[in-house]
Coordinates of C-alpha atoms in Angstrom, one line a residue:
Chain A
M19 CA -31.5 129.7 81.3
T20 CA -30.2 130.4 84.7
E21 CA -28.8 133.8 85.2
S22 CA -25.5 132.5 86.0
D23 CA -25.5 130.4 82.4
D24 CA -26.4 134.1 81.1
Q25 CA -23.4 135.6 83.1
E26 CA -21.4 133.0 81.9
L27 CA -22.4 133.8 78.5
H28 CA -21.5 137.7 78.5
T29 CA -17.9 137.1 79.5
L30 CA -17.8 135.2 75.8
A31 CA -17.8 138.6 73.9
G32 CA -14.2 139.1 74.3
P33 CA -13.2 135.8 72.8
Y34 CA -15.9 135.7 70.3
V35 CA -14.8 139.1 69.0
M36 CA -11.7 137.9 67.7
D37 CA -13.0 134.4 67.2
A38 CA -11.6 132.9 69.9
V39 CA -14.2 130.4 70.4
T40 CA -15.3 127.1 69.5
Q41 CA -18.4 126.4 66.8
D42 CA -20.7 125.6 69.4
E43 CA -19.5 128.6 71.7
R44 CA -20.0 131.0 68.8
V45 CA -23.6 129.6 68.1
N46 CA -24.5 129.9 71.8
F47 CA -23.0 133.6 72.1
V48 CA -25.0 134.6 68.9
A49 CA -28.3 133.4 70.4
H50 CA -27.6 135.1 73.8
L51 CA -26.6 138.0 71.6
A52 CA -29.9 138.6 70.3
N53 CA -31.6 139.5 73.5
C54 CA -28.6 141.2 75.1
A55 CA -28.4 145.0 74.2
Q56 CA -25.0 145.8 76.4
C57 CA -23.3 142.8 74.2
Q58 CA -24.3 144.2 71.1
E59 CA -22.9 147.3 72.1
D60 CA -20.2 145.8 73.5
V61 CA -19.5 143.6 70.5
R62 CA -19.7 146.5 68.2
E63 CA -17.3 148.4 69.8
M64 CA -14.5 145.7 70.2
R65 CA -15.3 145.1 66.6
E66 CA -13.7 148.3 65.9
A67 CA -10.5 147.9 68.1
T68 CA -10.0 144.7 66.5
A69 CA -10.3 145.7 63.0
R70 CA -7.7 148.3 64.0
L71 CA -5.1 145.5 65.4
G72 CA -5.6 143.6 61.9
V73 CA -5.4 147.0 59.8
A74 CA -1.9 147.3 61.5
A75 CA -0.7 144.6 59.8
A76 CA -1.5 145.6 56.5
V77 CA 1.1 144.2 53.9
R78 CA 0.9 145.2 49.9
P79 CA -0.8 142.3 47.7
R80 CA 1.0 141.3 44.7
V81 CA 0.1 143.4 41.8
E82 CA -1.4 140.3 39.7
L83 CA -4.1 139.3 42.4
K84 CA -6.1 142.3 42.0
E85 CA -7.3 141.5 38.2
Q86 CA -7.8 137.9 39.3
T87 CA -9.7 138.6 42.1
I88 CA -12.2 141.4 40.5
R89 CA -12.7 139.0 37.3
A90 CA -13.8 136.3 39.8
A91 CA -16.0 138.9 41.6
F92 CA -17.6 140.1 38.4
R93 CA -18.4 136.8 37.4
T94 CA -20.2 136.1 40.7
S95 CA -23.7 136.9 41.4
Q96 CA -24.6 139.0 44.1
L97 CA -26.8 138.3 47.2
G98 CA -29.6 140.7 47.2
P99 CA -30.9 142.4 50.3
A100 CA -34.1 140.4 50.5
V101 CA -32.0 137.2 51.3
S102 CA -30.2 138.6 54.0
E103 CA -33.2 140.1 55.2
R104 CA -34.9 136.6 55.5
T105 CA -31.7 135.3 56.9
D106 CA -31.2 137.9 59.7
L107 CA -34.7 137.6 60.6
Q108 CA -34.1 133.9 61.4
L109 CA -31.1 134.7 63.2
S110 CA -31.8 137.4 65.3
A111 CA -34.5 139.4 66.8
R112 CA -32.7 142.5 66.7
H113 CA -32.7 142.6 63.0
R114 CA -36.4 143.1 62.7
R115 CA -36.5 146.5 62.0
R116 CA -34.7 145.8 58.9
V117 CA -38.2 144.1 57.6
G118 CA -38.8 147.6 56.6
R119 CA -36.6 147.5 53.8
L120 CA -39.1 144.8 52.2
R121 CA -42.1 147.1 52.3
P122 CA -41.2 149.1 49.2
F123 CA -41.7 145.9 47.2
A124 CA -44.8 145.5 48.2
E125 CA -45.6 149.1 47.6
R126 CA -44.2 149.1 44.2
A127 CA -46.5 145.8 43.7
R128 CA -49.7 147.7 44.5
S129 CA -49.1 150.8 42.5
V130 CA -48.8 148.8 39.4
G131 CA -51.8 147.2 40.3
M132 CA -50.5 143.9 41.3
S133 CA -52.7 141.5 43.2
A134 CA -51.4 140.9 46.6
R135 CA -51.0 136.9 45.3
V136 CA -49.1 138.0 42.3
A137 CA -46.9 140.3 44.4
L138 CA -46.2 137.0 46.9
A139 CA -45.5 135.2 44.2
A140 CA -43.2 137.6 42.7
A141 CA -41.3 137.8 45.8
A142 CA -41.0 134.0 46.0
L143 CA -39.3 134.1 42.8
V144 CA -36.7 136.7 43.7
V145 CA -35.7 134.8 46.9
A146 CA -35.6 131.5 44.6
A147 CA -33.6 133.5 41.9
A148 CA -31.5 134.6 44.7
I149 CA -30.9 131.0 45.9
A150 CA -30.1 130.0 42.6
F151 CA -27.5 132.8 42.4
G152 CA -26.1 131.6 45.5
L153 CA -25.1 128.5 43.8
I154 CA -23.8 130.3 41.1
A155 CA -21.7 132.3 43.4
N156 CA -20.5 129.2 44.7
D157 CA -19.5 128.0 41.1
A158 CA -17.4 131.2 41.0
M159 CA -15.5 130.3 44.4
Q160 CA -14.8 126.8 43.0
Q161 CA -13.1 128.6 39.9
L162 CA -11.6 130.5 41.6
R163 CA -9.9 127.9 44.0
H164 CA -9.4 126.1 40.7
S165 CA -7.5 128.9 39.5
Q166 CA -5.4 128.8 42.5
R167 CA -4.7 125.4 42.7
Q168 CA -3.4 125.7 39.1
D169 CA -1.5 128.5 40.0
H170 CA 0.4 126.4 43.0
M171 CA 0.6 123.5 40.4
I172 CA 2.3 125.6 38.0
A173 CA 4.7 126.9 40.3
A174 CA 5.6 123.3 41.6
I175 CA 6.1 121.9 38.0
L176 CA 8.2 125.0 37.0
N177 CA 10.4 125.1 40.5
A178 CA 10.9 121.0 40.3
R179 CA 14.8 119.8 40.3
D180 CA 13.8 117.7 37.3
A181 CA 12.0 119.8 35.3
V182 CA 12.7 119.8 31.6
M183 CA 11.6 122.0 28.8
L184 CA 11.0 121.5 25.4
T185 CA 9.9 123.5 22.4
A186 CA 8.3 121.9 19.4
H187 CA 6.3 123.0 15.9
V188 CA 2.4 122.9 15.6
T189 CA 2.0 121.6 12.3
T190 CA -0.6 123.7 11.5
G191 CA 1.1 126.5 12.7
G192 CA 2.6 128.1 15.9
Q193 CA 5.3 127.0 18.6
A194 CA 4.4 124.9 21.8
T195 CA 6.6 125.1 25.2
V196 CA 5.7 122.2 27.3
V197 CA 7.7 122.1 30.9
M198 CA 7.2 118.9 32.4
S199 CA 8.4 117.3 35.6
H200 CA 8.2 113.5 36.6
R201 CA 8.6 114.1 40.3
E202 CA 5.6 116.4 40.1
H203 CA 4.0 114.2 37.6
G204 CA 2.7 116.9 35.1
L205 CA 3.6 119.5 32.5
V206 CA 2.9 123.0 32.1
F207 CA 2.0 123.5 28.5
T208 CA 1.9 127.1 26.5
A209 CA 1.4 128.0 23.1
H210 CA 1.7 131.2 20.6
G211 CA 1.0 131.8 17.2
L212 CA -1.4 129.0 16.9
R213 CA -3.8 128.8 13.9
R214 CA -7.4 130.4 14.9
L215 CA -10.3 128.1 14.9
P216 CA -13.6 128.7 14.3
S217 CA -15.9 129.0 17.6
S218 CA -17.1 125.3 17.3
Q219 CA -13.8 124.2 17.4
A220 CA -10.9 123.9 20.0
Y221 CA -7.5 122.7 20.6
E222 CA -7.3 119.9 23.3
L223 CA -4.2 118.1 24.9
W224 CA -3.6 114.8 25.6
L225 CA -1.5 112.2 27.3
M226 CA -0.7 108.5 25.1
G227 CA 1.1 105.7 26.9
P228 CA 0.7 102.2 28.2
A229 CA -1.7 103.6 30.6
G230 CA -4.3 104.5 27.0
D231 CA -5.1 107.8 25.6
R232 CA -6.2 110.4 27.9
P233 CA -7.7 113.9 27.7
G234 CA -5.4 116.5 28.9
G235 CA -8.1 119.3 28.9
M236 CA -9.2 122.0 26.6
L237 CA -7.1 125.1 25.7
G238 CA -9.3 127.8 26.1
P239 CA -10.3 130.2 22.9
A240 CA -7.4 132.9 22.4
S241 CA -8.1 135.4 19.6
D242 CA -4.4 136.3 19.6
G243 CA -3.0 132.8 19.0
T244 CA -1.5 132.2 22.7
A245 CA -2.9 129.2 24.8
G246 CA -2.1 128.3 28.2
P247 CA -0.3 128.1 30.7
A248 CA -2.3 125.0 31.1
V249 CA -1.5 122.3 33.2
V250 CA -1.7 118.5 33.0
M251 CA -1.5 116.1 35.6
G252 CA -0.9 112.3 35.6
L253 CA 1.9 112.2 33.3
G254 CA 4.1 108.9 33.2
R255 CA 7.3 108.3 32.2
S256 CA 6.7 106.8 28.4
D257 CA 3.6 109.3 27.7
M258 CA 3.9 111.3 24.7
I259 CA 2.2 114.8 24.9
G260 CA -0.2 115.7 21.8
L261 CA -2.4 118.2 20.5
T262 CA -5.6 117.6 18.4
V263 CA -8.5 120.1 16.9
E264 CA -11.7 118.8 18.5
P265 CA -15.1 120.0 18.6
A266 CA -15.5 122.8 21.2
S267 CA -17.0 120.7 23.7
G268 CA -14.4 118.1 23.9
S269 CA -13.6 114.8 22.7
V270 CA -13.0 111.7 25.1
R271 CA -10.4 110.6 22.4
P272 CA -8.4 112.1 19.8
S273 CA -10.7 112.2 16.9
S274 CA -8.2 114.1 14.3
V275 CA -4.7 114.2 13.5
M276 CA -2.2 115.3 16.0
V277 CA -1.0 118.6 15.0
L278 CA 1.7 118.2 17.9
L279 CA 3.3 115.1 19.2
I280 CA 6.0 114.9 22.2
R281 CA 7.7 112.0 22.6
Q282 CA 9.7 112.0 25.7
H283 CA 13.5 110.3 25.6
G284 CA 15.2 108.3 28.1
Chain B
M20 CA -5.9 157.4 52.9
S21 CA -2.7 158.6 54.6
D22 CA 0.8 157.7 53.7
G23 CA 1.2 154.6 55.7
G24 CA 5.2 154.0 55.7
A25 CA 6.7 151.1 55.4
S26 CA 5.6 147.7 56.2
Q27 CA 7.4 144.7 57.6
D28 CA 8.4 143.9 54.2
G29 CA 10.1 147.2 53.9
E30 CA 7.3 148.3 51.1
G31 CA 5.5 151.1 51.8
F32 CA 1.7 150.5 52.2
P33 CA -1.0 152.7 53.2
I34 CA -3.0 151.2 56.2
A35 CA -6.1 152.5 58.0
D36 CA -6.7 156.3 58.0
P37 CA -8.2 157.1 61.1
H38 CA -9.9 160.2 59.5
E39 CA -13.4 160.1 59.7
H40 CA -13.8 160.8 56.1
S41 CA -11.7 158.1 54.9
S42 CA -13.8 155.3 56.7
Q43 CA -17.0 157.4 55.6
R44 CA -15.9 156.8 52.0
L45 CA -15.6 153.0 52.5
D46 CA -18.6 152.9 54.1
D47 CA -20.2 154.6 51.0
L48 CA -18.2 152.3 48.5
L49 CA -19.6 149.3 50.1
T50 CA -23.0 150.5 49.8
A51 CA -22.2 151.1 46.4
V52 CA -20.6 147.9 46.0
A53 CA -24.0 146.3 47.2
R54 CA -25.7 147.8 44.2
G55 CA -23.4 146.0 41.7
D56 CA -21.3 149.1 41.0
E57 CA -17.6 147.6 39.5
R58 CA -15.7 150.6 40.0
A59 CA -16.4 151.2 43.7
Y60 CA -15.5 147.6 43.9
E61 CA -12.1 148.2 42.6
A62 CA -12.0 151.1 45.2
V63 CA -12.8 148.8 48.0
Y64 CA -10.1 146.4 47.0
D65 CA -7.7 149.0 46.7
H66 CA -8.8 150.1 50.3
A67 CA -8.9 146.8 51.9
S68 CA -6.9 143.9 50.3
G69 CA -4.0 144.9 52.2
W70 CA -5.5 144.8 55.4
V71 CA -7.1 141.4 54.4
L72 CA -3.9 140.2 53.5
G73 CA -2.2 141.0 56.3
V74 CA -4.7 139.9 58.8
A75 CA -4.5 136.4 57.0
R76 CA -0.4 136.4 56.8
K77 CA -0.4 137.1 60.7
V78 CA -2.9 134.1 61.8
L79 CA -1.8 131.6 58.8
R80 CA 2.1 132.4 58.4
D81 CA 1.9 130.9 55.2
P82 CA 2.0 133.3 52.2
A83 CA 0.5 131.3 49.9
Q84 CA -2.7 130.4 51.9
A85 CA -2.7 133.9 53.2
E86 CA -3.3 135.1 49.4
E87 CA -5.9 132.6 48.6
V88 CA -7.7 134.0 51.8
M89 CA -7.3 137.6 50.8
Q90 CA -9.0 136.5 47.5
E91 CA -11.9 134.2 49.1
V92 CA -12.6 137.4 51.5
L93 CA -12.8 140.1 48.5
L94 CA -14.9 137.9 46.9
E95 CA -17.4 137.4 49.7
V96 CA -17.4 141.3 50.1
W97 CA -18.6 141.4 46.6
R98 CA -20.9 138.5 47.1
T99 CA -22.5 140.0 50.3
A100 CA -22.0 143.8 50.3
S101 CA -25.6 144.1 50.7
R102 CA -25.1 142.7 54.3
F103 CA -23.3 145.5 55.3
D104 CA -25.2 147.8 57.2
P105 CA -23.8 151.1 58.4
G106 CA -25.7 151.1 61.6
V107 CA -24.1 148.4 63.0
G108 CA -20.4 149.1 62.7
S109 CA -17.9 150.7 60.2
A110 CA -17.2 148.8 57.0
T111 CA -13.5 148.7 58.1
S112 CA -14.8 146.4 60.8
W113 CA -17.5 144.7 58.8
V114 CA -14.7 143.5 56.2
M115 CA -11.8 142.7 58.8
T116 CA -14.6 140.4 60.8
I117 CA -14.9 138.4 57.6
A118 CA -11.5 138.3 57.1
H119 CA -10.4 137.3 60.5
R120 CA -12.8 134.5 60.5
R121 CA -11.9 133.4 57.4
A122 CA -8.1 133.0 58.1
V123 CA -8.9 131.4 61.7
D124 CA -11.3 128.8 60.4
R125 CA -8.3 128.1 57.8
V126 CA -5.4 127.7 60.7
R127 CA -7.5 125.9 62.8
S128 CA -8.2 123.2 60.2
E129 CA -4.7 123.2 59.6
R130 CA -3.6 122.8 62.9
S131 CA -6.1 119.9 63.5
H132 CA -3.4 117.6 62.0
S133 CA 0.2 119.5 63.4
T134 CA 2.0 119.6 66.4
R135 CA 0.6 121.8 69.2
E136 CA 3.8 122.4 70.9
L137 CA 5.8 123.4 67.8
R138 CA 2.8 125.6 67.0
A139 CA 2.8 126.9 70.4
A140 CA 6.3 128.1 70.4
T141 CA 6.3 129.8 67.5
A142 CA 3.1 131.6 68.0
V143 CA 4.9 132.9 70.8
I144 CA 8.0 134.3 69.0
D145 CA 5.5 135.5 66.1
Y146 CA 3.5 137.6 68.5
D147 CA 6.8 139.8 69.4
D148 CA 7.6 140.0 65.9
V149 CA 4.0 141.6 65.2
T150 CA 4.3 144.4 68.0
E151 CA 7.6 145.0 66.3
A152 CA 6.2 145.1 62.7
V153 CA 3.1 147.5 64.2
Q154 CA 5.7 150.4 64.5
A155 CA 5.9 151.2 60.7
S156 CA 3.5 154.2 60.5
L157 CA 1.8 156.9 62.9
D158 CA -1.4 154.4 62.9
R159 CA 0.6 151.4 63.3
E160 CA 2.2 153.3 66.1
R161 CA -0.9 154.2 67.6
V162 CA -1.9 151.1 67.6
Q163 CA 1.4 149.9 69.1
R164 CA 1.2 152.1 71.7
C165 CA -2.2 151.2 72.9
L166 CA -1.4 147.6 73.0
S167 CA 1.7 148.8 75.3
S168 CA -0.9 150.2 77.6
L169 CA -2.5 146.8 78.3
T170 CA -1.2 144.5 81.1
E171 CA 1.0 142.0 80.3
L172 CA -1.1 139.1 80.3
Q173 CA -3.9 141.4 78.6
R174 CA -1.6 141.5 75.6
E175 CA -0.5 138.3 75.5
C176 CA -4.2 137.0 75.6
V177 CA -5.3 139.3 72.7
G178 CA -2.4 138.8 70.8
L179 CA -2.3 134.9 71.0
A180 CA -6.1 135.2 69.8
Y181 CA -6.1 137.9 67.1
Y182 CA -2.8 137.1 65.7
S183 CA -2.2 133.7 66.3
G184 CA -5.8 132.4 66.1
Y185 CA -5.9 130.4 69.2
T186 CA -9.2 129.7 71.0
Y187 CA -9.4 131.1 74.7
R188 CA -9.0 127.4 76.1
E189 CA -5.7 126.9 74.0
V190 CA -4.3 130.4 75.2
A191 CA -5.3 129.6 79.1
G192 CA -3.3 126.4 78.0
L193 CA -0.3 128.2 76.7
L194 CA -0.3 130.5 79.5
G195 CA -1.0 128.4 82.2
V196 CA -3.8 130.4 83.5
P197 CA -7.8 129.4 84.0
P198 CA -9.8 130.0 81.1
G199 CA -12.2 132.1 83.0
T200 CA -9.3 134.8 83.3
V201 CA -8.4 134.4 79.9
K202 CA -11.9 135.3 78.9
T203 CA -12.0 138.3 81.1
R204 CA -8.4 139.7 80.4
M205 CA -9.4 139.4 76.6
R206 CA -12.4 141.9 77.2
D207 CA -10.8 144.2 79.5
G208 CA -7.8 144.2 77.1
L209 CA -10.4 145.0 74.0
I210 CA -12.2 147.5 76.0
R211 CA -8.9 149.2 77.0
L212 CA -7.9 149.1 73.9
R213 CA -11.1 150.5 72.2
D214 CA -10.6 153.6 74.6
C215 CA -7.1 154.1 73.8
L216 CA -7.8 153.8 70.1
G217 CA -10.7 156.0 70.4
V218 CA -13.0 154.1 68.1
S219 CA -16.8 153.6 68.9

């Protein structure tokens, strides 16, 4: 790399700190950062300044988001320090000093009489486990995205101009409420007072019509007899909405008698 | 935490406390989160969710998407807390770096299929909005005061990049200034801002 290229990269510190660079520029600058002590210092200080710009724009989040976010987090496994250390090692020379933190593990291994080979194998296992946790973390992210998408769909259905609300009794006990919109091709289902089921069974929703019987999703177990809100998409004009009791793992076709059947009129 | 006064929504919301002990506290909380401390995580959420939502709203201008980004960022904070290194920067800066990056990534993928001219016009108007809204509390006033100590070009460059999520090349196009000039104005502007805010 020539000196002028270096100089060129040096001036990217400002844009880099504000994410005002392309992906390629970001990668190049991070590589440059590893060997430029002055840039590291500049970036650190400018980040403190941009953080204040962000903080100055603070607004209060809706209260409901806290519970939702925290629950998603607690279902998510955290990255172990060992993995981030490895990543940092590969990324940047300046973080090499962090390797020191890995030492206590080897020391612990020695102190409990593990051979070097066993300690190494155990360390590899830790890394493998952490990588597996990473995958699980992606799962939780998926779940969170799913629940966000579901929130949006619920709002879209409830706010649709053609939304219709129906309530009906469930034959085995309880009352169901359905809000449906044909513009949105979907419905929102809630129920209360449902009969409690053994853990081997669960309620399952169905759409039944000219397009055949389609599963509309399982209702989560609720000890207080409430269920939903559940969103079912793909609603057709002549579909009937049904509810059955199925094995907890769900069925692809209704395997027992409908405990609720809602027929649309008109 | 200090009392932050009113945000642009007219709600009181505590924003960053510049006092040492508060940012020290967030550093400690984050270190505890890295060990899986759930109470510490709730405290981090209370501290930082409003900041994250605020920056996401500025960049995305869509309240629903901003909420999604806020949740993703807070989840990321939980997941990667072990990567936070107090020796490299403050916890506030660590969290806000993740938040801004995510908001910008999201707005760029949105922008790739929308009218650029329209967005450009909005960005400039909204930037003025932002500086107005910043006045709500002592801390905001301080940021506002420091922003106004920049030259007009520095302020525009910083505002369009940070609050509107434009790359320096896009900013150059919007302002009709060479990209090289925009790069150096961003850097100079941020350094002046750093000195004025007394953060280091």
